[in-house]
Coordinates of C-alpha atoms and ligand atoms in Angstrom, one line a residue:
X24 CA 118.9 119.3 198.6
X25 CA 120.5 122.9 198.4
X26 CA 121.8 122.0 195.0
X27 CA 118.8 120.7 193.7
X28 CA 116.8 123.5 194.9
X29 CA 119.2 126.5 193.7
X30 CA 119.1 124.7 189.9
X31 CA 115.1 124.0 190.1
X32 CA 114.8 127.6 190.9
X33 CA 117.0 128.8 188.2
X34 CA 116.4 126.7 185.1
X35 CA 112.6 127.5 186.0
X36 CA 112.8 131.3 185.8
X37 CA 111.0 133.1 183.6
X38 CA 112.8 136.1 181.1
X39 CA 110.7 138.8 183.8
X40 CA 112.1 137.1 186.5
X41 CA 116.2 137.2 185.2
X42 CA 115.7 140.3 183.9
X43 CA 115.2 141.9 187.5
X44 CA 118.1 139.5 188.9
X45 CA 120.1 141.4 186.5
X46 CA 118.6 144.7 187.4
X47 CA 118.5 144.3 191.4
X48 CA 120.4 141.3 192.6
X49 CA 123.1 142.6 195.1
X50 CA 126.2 142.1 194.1
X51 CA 127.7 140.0 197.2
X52 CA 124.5 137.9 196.7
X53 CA 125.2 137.4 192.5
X54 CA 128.7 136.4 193.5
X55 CA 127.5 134.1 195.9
X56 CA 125.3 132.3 194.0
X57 CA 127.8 132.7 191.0
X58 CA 130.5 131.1 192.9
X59 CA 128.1 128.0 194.1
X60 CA 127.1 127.9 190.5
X61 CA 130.7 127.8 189.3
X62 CA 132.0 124.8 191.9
X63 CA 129.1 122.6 190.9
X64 CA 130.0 122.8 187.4
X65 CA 133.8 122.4 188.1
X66 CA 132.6 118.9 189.7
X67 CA 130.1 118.4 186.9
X68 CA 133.2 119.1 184.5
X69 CA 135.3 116.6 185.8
X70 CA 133.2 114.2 186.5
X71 CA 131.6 113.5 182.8
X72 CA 134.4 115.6 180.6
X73 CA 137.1 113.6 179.3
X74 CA 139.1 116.8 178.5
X75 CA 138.5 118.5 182.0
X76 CA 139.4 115.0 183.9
X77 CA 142.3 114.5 181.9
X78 CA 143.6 118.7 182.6
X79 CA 142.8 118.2 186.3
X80 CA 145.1 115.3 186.9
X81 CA 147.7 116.6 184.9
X82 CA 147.9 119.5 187.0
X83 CA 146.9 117.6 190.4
X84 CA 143.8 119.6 190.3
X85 CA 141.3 118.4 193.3
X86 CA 137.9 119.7 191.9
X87 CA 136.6 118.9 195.3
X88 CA 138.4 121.4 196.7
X89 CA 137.9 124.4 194.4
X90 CA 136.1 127.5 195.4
X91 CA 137.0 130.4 193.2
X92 CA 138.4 130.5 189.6
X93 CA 141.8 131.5 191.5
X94 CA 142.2 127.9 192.7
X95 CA 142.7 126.3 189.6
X96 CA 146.1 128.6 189.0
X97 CA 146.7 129.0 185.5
X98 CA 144.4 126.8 184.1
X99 CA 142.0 128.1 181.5
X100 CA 140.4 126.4 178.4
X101 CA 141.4 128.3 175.0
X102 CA 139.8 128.7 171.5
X103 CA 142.5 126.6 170.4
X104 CA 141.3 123.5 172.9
X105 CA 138.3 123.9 171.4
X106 CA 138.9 123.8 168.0
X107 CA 141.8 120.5 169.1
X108 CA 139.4 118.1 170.9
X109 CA 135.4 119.9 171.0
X110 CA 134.2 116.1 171.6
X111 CA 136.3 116.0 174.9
X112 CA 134.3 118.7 176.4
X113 CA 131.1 116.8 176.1
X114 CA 129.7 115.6 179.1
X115 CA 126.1 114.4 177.6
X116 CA 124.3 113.8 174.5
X117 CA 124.0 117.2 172.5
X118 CA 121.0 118.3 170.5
X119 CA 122.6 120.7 168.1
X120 CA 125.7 122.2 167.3
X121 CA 126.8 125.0 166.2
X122 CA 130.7 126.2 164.8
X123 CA 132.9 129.5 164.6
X124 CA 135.9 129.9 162.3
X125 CA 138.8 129.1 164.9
X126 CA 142.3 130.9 164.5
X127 CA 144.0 127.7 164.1
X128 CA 142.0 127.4 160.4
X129 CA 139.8 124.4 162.2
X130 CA 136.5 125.6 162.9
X131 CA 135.8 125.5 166.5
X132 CA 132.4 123.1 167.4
X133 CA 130.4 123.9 170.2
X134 CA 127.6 121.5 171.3
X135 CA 124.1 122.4 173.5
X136 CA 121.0 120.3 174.9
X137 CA 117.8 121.7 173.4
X138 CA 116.8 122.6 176.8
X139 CA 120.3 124.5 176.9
X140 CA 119.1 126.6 174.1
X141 CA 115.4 127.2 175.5
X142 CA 117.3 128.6 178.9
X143 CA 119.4 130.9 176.9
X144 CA 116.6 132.0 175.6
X145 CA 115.3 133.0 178.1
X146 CA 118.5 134.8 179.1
X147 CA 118.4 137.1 175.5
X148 CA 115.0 137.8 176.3
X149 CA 115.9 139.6 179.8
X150 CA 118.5 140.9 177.9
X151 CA 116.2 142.5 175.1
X152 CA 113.6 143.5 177.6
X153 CA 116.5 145.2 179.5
X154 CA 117.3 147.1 176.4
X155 CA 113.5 148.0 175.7
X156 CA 112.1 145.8 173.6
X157 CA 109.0 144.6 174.8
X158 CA 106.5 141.6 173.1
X159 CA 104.3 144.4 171.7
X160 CA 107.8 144.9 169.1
X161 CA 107.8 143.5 166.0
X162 CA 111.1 141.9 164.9
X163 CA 113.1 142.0 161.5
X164 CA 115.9 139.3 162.8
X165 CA 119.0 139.4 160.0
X166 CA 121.3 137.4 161.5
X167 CA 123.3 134.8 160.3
X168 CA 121.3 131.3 160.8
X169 CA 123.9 129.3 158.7
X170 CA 126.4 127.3 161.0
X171 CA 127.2 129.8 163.5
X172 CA 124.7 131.0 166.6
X173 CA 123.6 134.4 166.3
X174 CA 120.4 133.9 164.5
X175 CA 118.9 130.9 166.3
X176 CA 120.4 132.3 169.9
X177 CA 117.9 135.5 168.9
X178 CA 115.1 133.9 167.5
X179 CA 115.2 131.7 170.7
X180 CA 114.7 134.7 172.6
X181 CA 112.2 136.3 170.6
X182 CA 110.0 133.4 171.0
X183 CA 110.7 133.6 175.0
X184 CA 109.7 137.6 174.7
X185 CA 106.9 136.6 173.1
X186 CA 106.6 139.6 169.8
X187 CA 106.3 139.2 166.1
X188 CA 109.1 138.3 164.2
X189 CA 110.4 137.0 160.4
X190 CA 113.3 135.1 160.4
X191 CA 115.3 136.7 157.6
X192 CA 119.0 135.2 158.2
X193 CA 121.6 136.9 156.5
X194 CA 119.6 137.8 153.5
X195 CA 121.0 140.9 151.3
X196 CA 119.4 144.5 153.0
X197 CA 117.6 145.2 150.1
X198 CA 114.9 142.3 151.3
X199 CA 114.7 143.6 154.7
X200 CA 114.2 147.1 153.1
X201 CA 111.3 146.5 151.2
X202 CA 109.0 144.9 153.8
X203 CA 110.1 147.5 156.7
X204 CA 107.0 149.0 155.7
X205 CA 104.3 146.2 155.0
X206 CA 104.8 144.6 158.6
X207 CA 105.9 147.6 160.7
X208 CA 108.9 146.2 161.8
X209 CA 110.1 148.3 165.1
X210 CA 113.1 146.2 165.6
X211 CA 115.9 145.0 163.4
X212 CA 118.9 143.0 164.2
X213 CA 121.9 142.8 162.2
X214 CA 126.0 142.2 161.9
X215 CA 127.4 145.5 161.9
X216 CA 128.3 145.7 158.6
X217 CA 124.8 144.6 157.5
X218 CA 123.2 147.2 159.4
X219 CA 125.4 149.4 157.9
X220 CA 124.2 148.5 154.4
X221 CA 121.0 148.8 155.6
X222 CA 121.1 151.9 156.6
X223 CA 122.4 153.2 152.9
X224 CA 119.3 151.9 151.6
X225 CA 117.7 154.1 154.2
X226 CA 119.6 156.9 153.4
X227 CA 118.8 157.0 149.7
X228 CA 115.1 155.7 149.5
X229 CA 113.5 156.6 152.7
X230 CA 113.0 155.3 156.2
X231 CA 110.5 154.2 158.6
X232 CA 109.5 154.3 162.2
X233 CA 112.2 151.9 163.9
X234 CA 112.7 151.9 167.2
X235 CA 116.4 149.9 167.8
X236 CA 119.0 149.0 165.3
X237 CA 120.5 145.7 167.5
X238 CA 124.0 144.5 166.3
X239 CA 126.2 142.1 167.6
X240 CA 129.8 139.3 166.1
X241 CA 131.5 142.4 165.7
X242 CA 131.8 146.0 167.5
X243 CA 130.6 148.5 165.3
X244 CA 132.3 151.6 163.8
X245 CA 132.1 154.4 166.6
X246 CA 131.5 156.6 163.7
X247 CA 128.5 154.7 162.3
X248 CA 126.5 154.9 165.7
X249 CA 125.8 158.3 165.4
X250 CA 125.4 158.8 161.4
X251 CA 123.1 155.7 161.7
X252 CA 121.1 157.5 164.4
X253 CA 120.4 160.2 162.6
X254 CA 119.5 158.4 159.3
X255 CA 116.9 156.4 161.5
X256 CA 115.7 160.0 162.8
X257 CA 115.8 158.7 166.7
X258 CA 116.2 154.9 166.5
X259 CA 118.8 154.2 168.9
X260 CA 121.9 151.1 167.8
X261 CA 122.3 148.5 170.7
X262 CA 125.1 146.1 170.7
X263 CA 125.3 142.7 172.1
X264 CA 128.6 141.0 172.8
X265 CA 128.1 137.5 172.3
X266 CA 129.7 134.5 170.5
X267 CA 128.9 130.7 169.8
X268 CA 131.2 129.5 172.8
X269 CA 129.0 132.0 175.0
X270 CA 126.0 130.9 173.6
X271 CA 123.7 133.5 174.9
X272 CA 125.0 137.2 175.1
X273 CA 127.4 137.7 177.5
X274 CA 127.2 141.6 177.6
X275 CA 123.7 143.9 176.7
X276 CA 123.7 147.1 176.6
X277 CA 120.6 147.9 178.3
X278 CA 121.5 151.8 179.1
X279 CA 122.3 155.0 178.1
X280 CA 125.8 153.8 178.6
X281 CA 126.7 153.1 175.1
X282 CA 130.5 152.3 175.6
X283 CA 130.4 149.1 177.4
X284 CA 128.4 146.3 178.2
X285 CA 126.5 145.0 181.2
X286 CA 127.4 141.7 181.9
X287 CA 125.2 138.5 182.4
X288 CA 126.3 137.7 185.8
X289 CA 123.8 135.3 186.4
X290 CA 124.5 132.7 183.4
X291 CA 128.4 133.6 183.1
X292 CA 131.3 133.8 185.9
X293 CA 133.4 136.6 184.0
X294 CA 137.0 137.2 184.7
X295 CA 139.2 140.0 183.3
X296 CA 142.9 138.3 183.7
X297 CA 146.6 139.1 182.6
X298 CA 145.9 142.9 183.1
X299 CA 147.6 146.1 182.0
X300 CA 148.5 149.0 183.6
X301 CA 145.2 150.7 182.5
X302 CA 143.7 147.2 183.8
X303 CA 143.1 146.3 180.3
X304 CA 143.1 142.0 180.3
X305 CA 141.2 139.1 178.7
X306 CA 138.1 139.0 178.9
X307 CA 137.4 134.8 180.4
X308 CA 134.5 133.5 181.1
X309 CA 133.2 130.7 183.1
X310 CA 129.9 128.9 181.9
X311 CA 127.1 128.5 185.4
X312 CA 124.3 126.8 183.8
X313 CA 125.5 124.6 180.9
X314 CA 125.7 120.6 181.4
X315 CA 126.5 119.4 178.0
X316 CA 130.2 121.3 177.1
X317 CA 130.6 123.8 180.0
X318 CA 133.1 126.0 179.6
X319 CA 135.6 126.5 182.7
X320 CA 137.6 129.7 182.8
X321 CA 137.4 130.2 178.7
X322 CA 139.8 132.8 176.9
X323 CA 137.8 134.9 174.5
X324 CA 140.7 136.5 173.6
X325 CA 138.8 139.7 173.5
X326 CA 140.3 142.8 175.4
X327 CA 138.7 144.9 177.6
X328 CA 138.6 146.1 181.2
X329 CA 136.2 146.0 184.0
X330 CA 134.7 149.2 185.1
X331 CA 134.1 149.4 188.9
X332 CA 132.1 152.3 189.3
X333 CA 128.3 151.0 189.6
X334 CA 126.3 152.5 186.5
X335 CA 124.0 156.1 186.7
X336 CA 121.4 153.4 185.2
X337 CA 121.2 151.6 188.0
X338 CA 121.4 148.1 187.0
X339 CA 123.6 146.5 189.2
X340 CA 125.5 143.4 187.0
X341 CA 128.9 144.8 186.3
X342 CA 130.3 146.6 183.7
X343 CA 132.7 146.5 181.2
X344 CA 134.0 148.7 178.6
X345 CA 133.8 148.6 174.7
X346 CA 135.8 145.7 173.4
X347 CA 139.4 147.1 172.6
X348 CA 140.8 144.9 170.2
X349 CA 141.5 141.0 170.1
X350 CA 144.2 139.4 172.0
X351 CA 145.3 137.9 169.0
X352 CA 145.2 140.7 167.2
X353 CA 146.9 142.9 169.6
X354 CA 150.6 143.1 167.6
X355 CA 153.6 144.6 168.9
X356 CA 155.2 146.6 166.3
X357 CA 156.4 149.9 165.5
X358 CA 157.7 150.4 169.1
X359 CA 154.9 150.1 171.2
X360 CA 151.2 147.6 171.5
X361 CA 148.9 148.4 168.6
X362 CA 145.5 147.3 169.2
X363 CA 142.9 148.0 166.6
X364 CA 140.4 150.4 168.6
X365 CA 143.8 152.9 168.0
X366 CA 143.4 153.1 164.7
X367 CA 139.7 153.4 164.7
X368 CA 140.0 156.3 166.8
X369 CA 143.1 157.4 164.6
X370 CA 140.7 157.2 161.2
X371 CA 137.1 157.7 162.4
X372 CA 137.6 162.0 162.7
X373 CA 138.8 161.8 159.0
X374 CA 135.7 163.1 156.3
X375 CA 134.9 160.4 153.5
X376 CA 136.1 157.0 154.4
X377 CA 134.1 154.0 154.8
X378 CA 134.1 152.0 158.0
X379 CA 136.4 149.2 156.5
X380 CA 139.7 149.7 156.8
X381 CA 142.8 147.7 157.6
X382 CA 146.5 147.7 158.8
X383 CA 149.1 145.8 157.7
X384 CA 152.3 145.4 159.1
X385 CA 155.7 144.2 156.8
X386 CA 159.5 144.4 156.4
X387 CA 160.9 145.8 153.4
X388 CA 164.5 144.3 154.4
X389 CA 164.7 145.3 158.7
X390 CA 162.5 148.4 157.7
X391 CA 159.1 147.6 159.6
X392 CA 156.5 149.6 157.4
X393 CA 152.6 150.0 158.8
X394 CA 150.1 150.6 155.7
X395 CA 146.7 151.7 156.7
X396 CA 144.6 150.6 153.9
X397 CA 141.4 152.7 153.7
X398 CA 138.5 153.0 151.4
X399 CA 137.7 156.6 150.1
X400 CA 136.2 158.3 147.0
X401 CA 139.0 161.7 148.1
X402 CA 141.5 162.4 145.1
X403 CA 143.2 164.6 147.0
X404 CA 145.3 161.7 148.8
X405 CA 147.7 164.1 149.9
X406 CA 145.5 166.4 152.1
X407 CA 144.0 163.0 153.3
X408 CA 147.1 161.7 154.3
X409 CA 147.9 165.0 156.3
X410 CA 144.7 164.5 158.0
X411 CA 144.8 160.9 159.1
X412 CA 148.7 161.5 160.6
X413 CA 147.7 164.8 162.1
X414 CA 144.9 162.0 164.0
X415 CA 147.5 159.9 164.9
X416 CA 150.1 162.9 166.5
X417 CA 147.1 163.9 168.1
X418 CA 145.7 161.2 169.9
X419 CA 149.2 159.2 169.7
X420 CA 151.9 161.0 170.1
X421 CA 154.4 158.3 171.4
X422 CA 153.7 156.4 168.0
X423 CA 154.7 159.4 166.0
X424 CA 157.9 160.0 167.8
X425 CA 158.8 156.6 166.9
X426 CA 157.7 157.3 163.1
X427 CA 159.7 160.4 163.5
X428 CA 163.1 158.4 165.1
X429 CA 162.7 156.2 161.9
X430 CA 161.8 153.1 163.6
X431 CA 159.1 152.4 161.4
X432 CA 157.3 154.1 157.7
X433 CA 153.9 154.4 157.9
X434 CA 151.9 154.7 154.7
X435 CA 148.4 155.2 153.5
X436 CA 147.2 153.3 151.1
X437 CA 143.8 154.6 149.7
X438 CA 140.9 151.8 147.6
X439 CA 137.8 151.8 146.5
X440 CA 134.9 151.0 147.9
X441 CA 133.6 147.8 148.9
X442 CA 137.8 146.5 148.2
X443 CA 139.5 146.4 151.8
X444 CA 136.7 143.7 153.3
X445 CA 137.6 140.1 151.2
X446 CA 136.0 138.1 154.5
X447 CA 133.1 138.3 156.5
X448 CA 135.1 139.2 159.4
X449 CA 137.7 141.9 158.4
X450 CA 141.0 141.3 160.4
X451 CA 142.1 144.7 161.5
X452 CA 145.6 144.4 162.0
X453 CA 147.6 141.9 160.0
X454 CA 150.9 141.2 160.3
X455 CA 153.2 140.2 158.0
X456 CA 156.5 140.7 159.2
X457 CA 157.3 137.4 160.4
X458 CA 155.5 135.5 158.0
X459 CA 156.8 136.3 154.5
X460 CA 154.2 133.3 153.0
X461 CA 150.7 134.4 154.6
X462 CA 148.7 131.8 156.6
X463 CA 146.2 129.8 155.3
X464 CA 143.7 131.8 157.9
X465 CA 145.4 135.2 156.5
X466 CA 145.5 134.3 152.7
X467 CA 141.8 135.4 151.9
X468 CA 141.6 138.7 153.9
X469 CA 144.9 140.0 152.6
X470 CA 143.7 139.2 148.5
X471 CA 142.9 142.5 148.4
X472 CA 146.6 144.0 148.6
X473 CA 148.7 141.6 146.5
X474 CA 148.6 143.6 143.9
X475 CA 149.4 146.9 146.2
X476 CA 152.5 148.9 145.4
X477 CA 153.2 152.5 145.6
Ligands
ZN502 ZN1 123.8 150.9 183.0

């Protein structure tokens, strides 16, 4: 009766109505509800998932008797699981599906009801209305609507908010450009990289009165936030941290508080496990509302860390920062753990680069040797290269008195524009050390340097 009451109530509420649980729900009575939330679907789970049922009894799991993510020890579902056996997570008939390139080279398939995707659409609308869009916007929506989520997810919850809106997909800038101006677009969203494009039309030809810049698949540049604020003369950039195992967002950022995200607390049971000193961990999630493949205890593999102070904003669903890197691309080299959000800080203070860039890591016999390929239009590579290691002893010194010992050679490798990104999704640190014949997943974004010698 409880049950049936506490998921009448939910999968009936309207954007308005999640957007103020997000803003004003207590947090003992969001974990509360999230933890009722998250034992029904570990019975759901076991009950109608081959995948779960089988996991359970391997691990003489009693989903009976489960309370808190804690009780099922170290089980988690992975990326890789996904991309293995996606059928084995379904627990009924699926309307659509939707896939992500998965690490193993097999594409990972995720499946939703369409009633699934109405409900997360109503969870991006709270979301956007939390960020300050409001149905009186009118929407340019750019992203991707090919076999991955972002663009339906969105246009799901622009329908739910109720504005104006083209569906452009990931069409080149250029088309976005020209009809800014025709249908008084206040809104547009965009990958980072797009948006970035975007706003170099902008810069050369001209802008118009937009409101938000709304990115999301990728973090973008720290450096581009601010040069892309002042192109759009006072549109503000928003990021959503989503993907198309979350479905909906999973963090908005609906403040002032542009280095993290606000999490969905109400749709999500997020977990930050395997934790550094710094509390840096994994970012897992647990899906609350989701009957056709929930998710239990998923590994993003993303890296950030929970931030326990409530927010000057005064939305109460917690924090967490920026994402710092992937797990899987976190590489331990050169004497210490090189995440990718080091060498962004590392590069971003340096005048004339682009936002792409990439590290590599290889052996040139036992000599490990970190290039940072960049993209510059600079000839004078030997003042640049002063620059970008006078970054690094700055903001790294325990790196550079390793470089210093000789443990490593670090090099600077400079290209032209538009060379360093091969892929839609640049890999940030690749490493080749142990793997003298790339993988197949590494082959395309590393065409760019075969040719590279110095
Ligand atoms: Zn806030």
């Amino acid at each position: 009766m409880l049950n049936s009451l506490v998921n009448w109530t939910i999968d009936t509420l309207p954007p308005s109505a999640i957007a103020c649980a997000y803003r004003r729900m207590p947090p003992s009575l969001a974990s509360t509800l999230g933890l009722f939330r998250f034992r029904q679907t570990v019975r759901w789970a076991a009950r109608h998932s081959a995948f779960y049922r089988q996991a359970f009894a391997e691990r003489n799991i009693n989903p009976t008797k489960i309370r808190r993510p804690e009780d099922l020890g170290d089980f988690f579902t992975t990326p890789d699981d996904v991309a293995a056996r996606p059928e084995e997570f379904v627990c009924r008939p699926p309307n659509i599906v939707f896939e992500s390139s998965g690490t193993s080279g097999r594409n990972k398939r995720v499946y939703y009801s369409h009633q699934e995707l109405t409900e997360m659409g109503h969870s991006m609308a709270a979301g956007f209305r939390l960020m300050g869009l409001t149905s009186a916007d009118r929407i340019a929506n750019a992203f991707d609507f090919s076999i991955w989520i972002p663009g339906i997810i969105t246009h799901y919850g622009l329908m739910a908010m109720g504005c104006f809106c083209q569906a452009f997909g990931k069409v080149d800038p250029i088309e976005v450009y020209r009809r800014l101006e025709s249908y008084r677009f206040t809104v547009i969203f965009g990958e980072p990289t797009w948006l970035i494009r975007l706003t170099e039309l902008a810069e050369k030809h001209g802008t118009y009165p937009i409101k938000f810049l709304i990115g999301g698949a990728e973090e973008m540049p720290r450096a581009a936030v601010k040069w892309m604020e002042h192109v759009w003369q006072g549109a503000k950039l928003k990021m959503c941290y989503g993907s198309v195992e979350q479905g909906s967002a999973l963090g908005f950022q609906p403040c002032e508080q542009a280095d993290g995200y606000h999490l969905d607390n109400f749709d999500f049971l997020p977990e930050i496990v395997d934790r550094d000193a710094e509390g840096f961990g994994e970012v897992v999630f647990t899906t609350l509302r989701r009957r056709v493949m929930p998710l239990i205890r998923y590994r993003t593999r993303d890296v950030a860390r929970l931030i326990p102070e409530p927010c000057p904003c005064g939305i109460r669903a917690p924090r967490i920062t920026r994402i710092r890197g992937r797990r899987d691309e976190l590489v331990v080299a050169s004497g210490g753990n090189l995440y990718p959000l080091m060498f962004e800080n590392i590069l971003r203070p340096v005048a004339g680069l682009t936002h792409d860039w990439q590290v590599v890591f290889r052996l040139e016999g036992v000599r490990e040797i970190l290039e940072i390929h960049i993209e510059s239009q600079r000839t004078d590579t030997e003042r640049l290269e002063a620059e970008v290691f006078a970054q690094a002893t700055d903001q790294y010194p325990d790196l550079m008195k390793n470089l210093a010992l000789g443990i490593f050679q670090m090099r600077l490798i400079v290209h032209p524009h538009g060379e360093v990104r091969t892929a839609r999704k640049l890999k940030r640190l690749l490493d080749l050390r142990h793997d003298p014949l790339p993988s197949a997943s590494d082959t395309e974004e590393s065409l760019a340097f075969t040719d590279v010698s110095r």
